[in-house]
Coordinates of C-alpha atoms and ligand atoms in Angstrom, one line a residue:
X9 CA 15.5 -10.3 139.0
X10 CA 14.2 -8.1 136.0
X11 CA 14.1 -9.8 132.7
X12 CA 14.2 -7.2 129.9
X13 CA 13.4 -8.3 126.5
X14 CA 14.8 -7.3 123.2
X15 CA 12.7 -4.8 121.3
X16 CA 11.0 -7.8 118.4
X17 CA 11.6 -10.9 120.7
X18 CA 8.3 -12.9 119.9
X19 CA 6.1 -14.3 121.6
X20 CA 7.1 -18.0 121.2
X21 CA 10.8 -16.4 123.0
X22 CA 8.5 -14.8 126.0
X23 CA 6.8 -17.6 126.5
X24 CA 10.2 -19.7 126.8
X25 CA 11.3 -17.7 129.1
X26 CA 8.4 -17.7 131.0
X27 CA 8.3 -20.8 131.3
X28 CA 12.2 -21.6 132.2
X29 CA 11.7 -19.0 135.3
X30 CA 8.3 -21.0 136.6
X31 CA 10.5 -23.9 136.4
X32 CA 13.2 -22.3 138.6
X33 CA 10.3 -21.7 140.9
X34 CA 9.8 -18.4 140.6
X35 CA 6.6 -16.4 139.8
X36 CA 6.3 -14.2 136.8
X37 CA 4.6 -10.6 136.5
X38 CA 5.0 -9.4 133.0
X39 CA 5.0 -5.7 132.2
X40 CA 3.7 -5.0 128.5
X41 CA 5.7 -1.9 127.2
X42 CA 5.2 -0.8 123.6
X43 CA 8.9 -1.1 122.4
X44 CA 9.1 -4.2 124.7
X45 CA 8.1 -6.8 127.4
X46 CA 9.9 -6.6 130.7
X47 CA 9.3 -10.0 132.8
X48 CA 9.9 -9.0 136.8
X49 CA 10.6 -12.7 138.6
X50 CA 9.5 -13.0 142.4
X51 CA 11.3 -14.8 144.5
X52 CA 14.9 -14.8 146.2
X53 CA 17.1 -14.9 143.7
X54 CA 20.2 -14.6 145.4
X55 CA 22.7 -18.1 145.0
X56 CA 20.4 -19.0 141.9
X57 CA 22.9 -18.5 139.1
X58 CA 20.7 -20.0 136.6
X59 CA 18.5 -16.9 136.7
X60 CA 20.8 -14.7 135.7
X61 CA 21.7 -17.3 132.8
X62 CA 18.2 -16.6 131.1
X63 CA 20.7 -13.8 129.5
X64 CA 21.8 -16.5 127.3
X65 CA 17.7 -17.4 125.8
X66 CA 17.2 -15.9 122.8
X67 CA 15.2 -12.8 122.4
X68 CA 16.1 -11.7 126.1
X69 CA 18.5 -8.1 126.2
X70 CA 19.7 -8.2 129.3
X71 CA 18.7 -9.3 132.9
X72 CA 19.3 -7.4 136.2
X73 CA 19.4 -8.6 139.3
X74 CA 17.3 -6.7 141.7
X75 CA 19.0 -7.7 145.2
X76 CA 22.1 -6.8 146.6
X77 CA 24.5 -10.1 145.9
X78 CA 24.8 -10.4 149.5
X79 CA 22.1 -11.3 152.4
X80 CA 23.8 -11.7 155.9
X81 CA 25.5 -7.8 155.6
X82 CA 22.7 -6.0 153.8
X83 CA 20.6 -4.0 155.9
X84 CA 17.5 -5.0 154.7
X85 CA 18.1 -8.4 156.7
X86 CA 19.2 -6.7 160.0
X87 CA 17.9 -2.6 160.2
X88 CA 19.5 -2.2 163.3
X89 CA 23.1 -1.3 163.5
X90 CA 24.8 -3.4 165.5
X91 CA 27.2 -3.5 168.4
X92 CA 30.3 -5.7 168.0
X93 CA 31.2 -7.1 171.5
X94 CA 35.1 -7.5 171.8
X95 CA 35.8 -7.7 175.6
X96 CA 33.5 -7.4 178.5
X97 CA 34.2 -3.3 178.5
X98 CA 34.9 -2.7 174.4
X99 CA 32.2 -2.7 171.6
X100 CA 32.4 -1.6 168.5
X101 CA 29.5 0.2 167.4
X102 CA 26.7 2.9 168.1
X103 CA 27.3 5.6 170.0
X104 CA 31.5 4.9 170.7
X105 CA 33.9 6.1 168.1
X106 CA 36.6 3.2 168.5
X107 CA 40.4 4.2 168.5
X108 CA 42.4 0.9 167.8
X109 CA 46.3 2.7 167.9
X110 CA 49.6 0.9 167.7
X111 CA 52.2 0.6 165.3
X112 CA 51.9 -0.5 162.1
X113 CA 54.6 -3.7 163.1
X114 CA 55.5 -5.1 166.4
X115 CA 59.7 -4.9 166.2
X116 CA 60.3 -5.3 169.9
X117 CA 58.7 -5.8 173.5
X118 CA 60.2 -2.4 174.5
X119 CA 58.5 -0.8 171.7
X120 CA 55.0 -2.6 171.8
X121 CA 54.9 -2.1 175.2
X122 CA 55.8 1.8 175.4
X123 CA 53.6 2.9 172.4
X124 CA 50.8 0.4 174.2
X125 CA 50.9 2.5 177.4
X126 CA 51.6 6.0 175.3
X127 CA 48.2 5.2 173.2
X128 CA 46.3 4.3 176.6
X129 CA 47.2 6.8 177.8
X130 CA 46.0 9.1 175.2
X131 CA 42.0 7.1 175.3
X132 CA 42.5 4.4 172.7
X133 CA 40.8 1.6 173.3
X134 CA 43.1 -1.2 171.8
X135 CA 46.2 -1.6 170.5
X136 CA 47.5 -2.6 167.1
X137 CA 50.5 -4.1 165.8
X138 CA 51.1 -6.4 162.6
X139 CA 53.4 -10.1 163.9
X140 CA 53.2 -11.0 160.1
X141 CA 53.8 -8.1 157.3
X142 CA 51.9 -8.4 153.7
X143 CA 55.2 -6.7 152.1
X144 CA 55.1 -5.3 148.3
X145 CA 58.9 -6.6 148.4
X146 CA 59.9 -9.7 149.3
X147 CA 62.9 -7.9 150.9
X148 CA 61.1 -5.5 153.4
X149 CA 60.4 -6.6 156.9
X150 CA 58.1 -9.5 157.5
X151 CA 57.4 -8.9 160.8
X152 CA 58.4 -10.9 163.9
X153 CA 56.1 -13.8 163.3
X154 CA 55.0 -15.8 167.4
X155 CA 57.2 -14.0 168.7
X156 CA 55.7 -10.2 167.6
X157 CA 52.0 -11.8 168.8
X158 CA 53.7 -13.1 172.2
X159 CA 55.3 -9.2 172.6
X160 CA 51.6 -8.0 171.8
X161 CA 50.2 -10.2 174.5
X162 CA 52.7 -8.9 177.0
X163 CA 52.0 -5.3 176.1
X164 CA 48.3 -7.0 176.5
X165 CA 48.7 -7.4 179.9
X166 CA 50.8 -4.6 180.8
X167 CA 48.0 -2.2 179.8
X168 CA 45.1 -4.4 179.4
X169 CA 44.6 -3.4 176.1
X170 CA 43.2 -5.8 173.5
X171 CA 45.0 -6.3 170.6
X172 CA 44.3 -6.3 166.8
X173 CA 46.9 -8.5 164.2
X174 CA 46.8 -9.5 161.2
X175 CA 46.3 -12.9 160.0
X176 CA 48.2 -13.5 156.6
X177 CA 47.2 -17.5 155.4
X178 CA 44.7 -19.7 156.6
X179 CA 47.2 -22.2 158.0
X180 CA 48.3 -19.6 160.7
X181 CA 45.0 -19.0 162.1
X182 CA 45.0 -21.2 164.9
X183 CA 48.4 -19.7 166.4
X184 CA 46.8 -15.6 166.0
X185 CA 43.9 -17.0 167.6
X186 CA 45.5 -17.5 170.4
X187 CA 47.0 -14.4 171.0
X188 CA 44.8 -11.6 168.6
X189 CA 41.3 -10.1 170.6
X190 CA 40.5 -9.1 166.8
X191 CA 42.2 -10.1 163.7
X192 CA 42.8 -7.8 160.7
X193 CA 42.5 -9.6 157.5
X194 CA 44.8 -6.7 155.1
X195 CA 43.7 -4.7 151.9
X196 CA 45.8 -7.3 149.9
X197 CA 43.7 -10.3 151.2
X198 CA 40.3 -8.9 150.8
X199 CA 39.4 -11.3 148.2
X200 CA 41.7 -14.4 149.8
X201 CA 38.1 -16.2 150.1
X202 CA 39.6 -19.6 151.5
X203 CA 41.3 -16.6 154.5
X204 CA 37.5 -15.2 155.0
X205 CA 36.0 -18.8 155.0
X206 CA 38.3 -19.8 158.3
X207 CA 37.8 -16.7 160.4
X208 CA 34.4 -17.2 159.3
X209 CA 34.0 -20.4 161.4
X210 CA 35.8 -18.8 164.7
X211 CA 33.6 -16.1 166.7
X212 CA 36.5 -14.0 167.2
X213 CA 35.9 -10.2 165.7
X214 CA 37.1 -9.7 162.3
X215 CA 38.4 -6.4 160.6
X216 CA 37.9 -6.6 157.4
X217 CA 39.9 -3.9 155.2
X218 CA 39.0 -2.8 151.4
X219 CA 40.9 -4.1 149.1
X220 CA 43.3 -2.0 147.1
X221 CA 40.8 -1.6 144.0
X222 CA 37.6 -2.9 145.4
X223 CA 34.2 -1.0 145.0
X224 CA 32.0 -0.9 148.6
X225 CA 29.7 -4.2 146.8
X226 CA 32.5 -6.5 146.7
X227 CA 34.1 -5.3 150.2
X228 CA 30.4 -6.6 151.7
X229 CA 30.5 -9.4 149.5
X230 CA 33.7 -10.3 151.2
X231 CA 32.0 -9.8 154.9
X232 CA 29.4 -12.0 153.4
X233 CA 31.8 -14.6 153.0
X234 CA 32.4 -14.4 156.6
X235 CA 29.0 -13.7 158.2
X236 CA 27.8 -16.5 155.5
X237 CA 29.9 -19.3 158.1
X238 CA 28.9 -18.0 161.1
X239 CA 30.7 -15.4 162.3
X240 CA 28.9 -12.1 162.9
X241 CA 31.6 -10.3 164.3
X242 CA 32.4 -8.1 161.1
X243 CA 33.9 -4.6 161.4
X244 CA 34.5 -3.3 157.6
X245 CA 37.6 -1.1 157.6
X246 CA 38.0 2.1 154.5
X247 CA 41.5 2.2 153.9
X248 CA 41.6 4.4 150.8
X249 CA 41.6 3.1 147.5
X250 CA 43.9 3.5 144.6
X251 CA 43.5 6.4 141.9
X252 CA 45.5 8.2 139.9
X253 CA 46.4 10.3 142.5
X254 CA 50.0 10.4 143.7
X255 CA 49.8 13.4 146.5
X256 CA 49.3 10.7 148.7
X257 CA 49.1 7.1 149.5
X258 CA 45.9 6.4 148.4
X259 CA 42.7 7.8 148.3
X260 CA 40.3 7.4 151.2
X261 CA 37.0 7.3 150.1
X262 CA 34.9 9.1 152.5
X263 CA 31.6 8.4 150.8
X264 CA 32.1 4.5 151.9
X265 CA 31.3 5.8 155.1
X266 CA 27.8 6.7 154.2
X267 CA 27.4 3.9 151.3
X268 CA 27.9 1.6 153.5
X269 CA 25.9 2.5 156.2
X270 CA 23.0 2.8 153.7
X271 CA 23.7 -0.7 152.6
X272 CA 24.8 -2.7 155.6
X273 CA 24.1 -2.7 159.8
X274 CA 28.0 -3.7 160.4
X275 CA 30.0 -1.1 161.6
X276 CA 32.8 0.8 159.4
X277 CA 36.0 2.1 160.9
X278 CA 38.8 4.3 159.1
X279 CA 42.6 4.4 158.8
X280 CA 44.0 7.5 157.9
X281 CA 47.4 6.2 158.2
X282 CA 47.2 3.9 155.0
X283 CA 45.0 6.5 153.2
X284 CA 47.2 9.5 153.2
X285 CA 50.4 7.6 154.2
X286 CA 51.6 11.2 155.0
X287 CA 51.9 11.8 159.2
X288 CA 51.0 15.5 158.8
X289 CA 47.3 14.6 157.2
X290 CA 46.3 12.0 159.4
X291 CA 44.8 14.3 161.8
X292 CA 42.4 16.4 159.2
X293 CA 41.3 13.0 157.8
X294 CA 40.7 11.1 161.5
X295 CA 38.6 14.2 162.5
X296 CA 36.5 13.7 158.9
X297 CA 36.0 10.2 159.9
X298 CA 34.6 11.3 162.7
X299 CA 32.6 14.0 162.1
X300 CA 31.2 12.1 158.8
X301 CA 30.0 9.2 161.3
X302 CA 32.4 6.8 161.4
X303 CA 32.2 3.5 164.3
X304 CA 36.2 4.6 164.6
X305 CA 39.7 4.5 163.3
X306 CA 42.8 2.1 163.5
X307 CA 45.8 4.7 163.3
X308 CA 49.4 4.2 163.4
X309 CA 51.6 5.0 166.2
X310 CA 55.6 4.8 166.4
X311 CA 57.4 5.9 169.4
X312 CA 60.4 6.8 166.8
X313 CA 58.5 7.4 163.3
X314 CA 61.7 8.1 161.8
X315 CA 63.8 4.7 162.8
X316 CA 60.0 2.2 162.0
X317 CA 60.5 -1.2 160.4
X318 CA 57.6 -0.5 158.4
X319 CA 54.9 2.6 157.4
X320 CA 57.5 5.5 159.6
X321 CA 56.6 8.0 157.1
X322 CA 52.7 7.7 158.1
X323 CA 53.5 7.0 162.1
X324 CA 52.1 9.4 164.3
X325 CA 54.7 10.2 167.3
X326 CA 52.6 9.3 170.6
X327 CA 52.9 13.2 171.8
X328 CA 51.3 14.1 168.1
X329 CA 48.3 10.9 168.6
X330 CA 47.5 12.4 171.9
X331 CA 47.0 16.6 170.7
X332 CA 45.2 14.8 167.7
X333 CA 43.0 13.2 170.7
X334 CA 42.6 16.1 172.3
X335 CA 41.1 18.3 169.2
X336 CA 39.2 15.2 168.1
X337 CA 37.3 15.3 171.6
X338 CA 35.7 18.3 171.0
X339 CA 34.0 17.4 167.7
X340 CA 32.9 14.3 169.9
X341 CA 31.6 16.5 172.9
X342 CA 29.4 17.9 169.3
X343 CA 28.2 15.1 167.8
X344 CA 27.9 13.7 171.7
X345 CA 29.9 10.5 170.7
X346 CA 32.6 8.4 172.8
X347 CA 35.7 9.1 171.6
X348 CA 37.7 5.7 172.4
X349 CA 38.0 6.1 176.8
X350 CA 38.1 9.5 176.9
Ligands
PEP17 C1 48.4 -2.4 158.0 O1 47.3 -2.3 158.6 O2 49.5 -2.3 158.4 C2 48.2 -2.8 156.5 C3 49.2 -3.5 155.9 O3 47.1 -2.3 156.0 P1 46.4 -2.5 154.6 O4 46.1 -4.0 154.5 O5 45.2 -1.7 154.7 O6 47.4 -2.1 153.5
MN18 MN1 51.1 -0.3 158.0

């Protein structure tokens, strides 16, 4: 933490200071400037809120925290990236660019099941499909509820794909968990930190998505959350952001790719569906994610786009997800990354 001084604090106000940050245990290494006196304070000072209170002493101008506000995602703590272990042949991580495909609701076991063997088919490596909706209208489709997650664990062992769902309120986690190989926690529950405190004390995989208006710091201040009770299986998710852009959905925000990767070890997948929310763009933005080193994407697939419960208008048709495969496998061959099984 950097303590900055205002420009005519005196000395008796230093030397309070000073002395408030020795008794918070920290050492002091003061800096001299001619306009003003700058106090650096050594020592972690992350979960310490009463440093950053030494904003209130008089005579101080401001004071700046140093670290990033979180320990168990930042990179500086673990260099390497890491490898998320899902099943016995699945990891998410170095080296694989992950394709998690499915629809963006389960609405029957014929239709879980078909895209499930269409998107295997095609080299995806799991399959998605929401049981429980987070709706804008109270009046949309919900989702299935049990029994969407027991038609995803049928389509689970038709194809022996794993499956990803999302997990709406803490008092349902125990029934996903019995059905979900990793569960989505949605844009809209980002922040829901009593949500990311209970799938922090499971060890089943986590995707976490950005939040609607959240900045990259408070998206890993959510993982920290997680990580923070014990569960290291965090896979951050860009879903674009909102901006004042209407052309589509949202905005996804490429340069979390890299940002985060700078800042963190855990690996960060895309989902073009919910960023452009327009079928016809999902494949220019997939192959960006992939070329701009992405761990993978999570992409909606509809075996009738135009008839979906939910998210049609973004639905890739299974023929389309499979010629988007197929271009996408030769920027892999490039980069000489894994693109899902293929
Ligand atoms: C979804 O994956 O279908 C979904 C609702 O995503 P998000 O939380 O990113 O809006
Ligand atoms: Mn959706």
């Amino acid at each position: 933490m950097i303590v900055v001084m205002a420009s005519g604090a005196t000395s008796e106000e230093l030397e309070k200071v000073v002395s408030q940050i020795k008794d918070l245990g920290y050492q002091v290494h003061i800096l001299n400037g001619v306009e003003r006196n700058v106090i650096a304070c050594i020592g972690d000072e992350r979960g310490k809120p009463q440093l950053l209170s030494l904003g209130a002493f008089s005579g101080v101008d401001k004071v700046m925290p140093v670290l990033a506000p979180y320990k168990f995602a930042a990179k500086t703590s673990f260099p390497e990236n890491t490898l998320i272990e899902v099943t016995k042949d699945w990891s998410i991580g170095k080296g694989i660019f992950s394709v998690i495909a499915g629809p963006c609701a389960v609405e029957s076991e014929e239709q879980i099941v078909s895209i499930a063997r269409n998107v295997q088919k095609s080299g995806a490596n799991a399959l998605r499909g929401g049981a429980f909706k987070p709706r804008t209208s109270t009046y949309s489709f919900q989702g299935l509820g049990e029994e969407g997650l027991k038609f995803l664990s049928v389509a689970r062992e038709e194809t022996g794909l794993p499956v990803i769902t999302e997990l709406l309120d803490p008092y349902k986690l125990d029934l996903v968990a019995k059905y979900a190989d990793i569960i989505q926690i949605g844009a809209r529950n980002m922040q829901n930190f009593s949500l990311l405190k209970e799938v922090g004390r499971t060890k089943i995989p986590v995707i976490l998505k950005r939040g609607l208006m959240a900045t990259v710091e408070e998206l890993l201040m959510s993982a920290e959350y997680i990580l923070a009770e014990g569960n290291p299986k965090v896979i951050l998710c860009e879903r674009g952001i909102r901006t004042f852009e209407r052309a589509t959905r949202n905005t996804l925000d490429i340069n979390a790719v890299p940002a985060i990767k700078d800042r963190s070890y855990l690996p960060v997948i895309v989902d073009p569906s919910h960023a452009t929310g327009v079928a016809k763009y999902v494949s220019s933005v997939s192959k960006a994610s992939l070329a701009c080193g992405a761990d993978g994407m999570i992409v909606e697939v509809h075996n009738k786009p135009s008839e979906a419960l939910s998210d049609g208008a973004q639905s890739l048709k299974p023929e389309v997800f499979d010629e988007m495969m197929q271009s996408m496998k030769k920027i892999a061959d490039v980069l000489d990354v894994r693109l899902g099984t293929l």
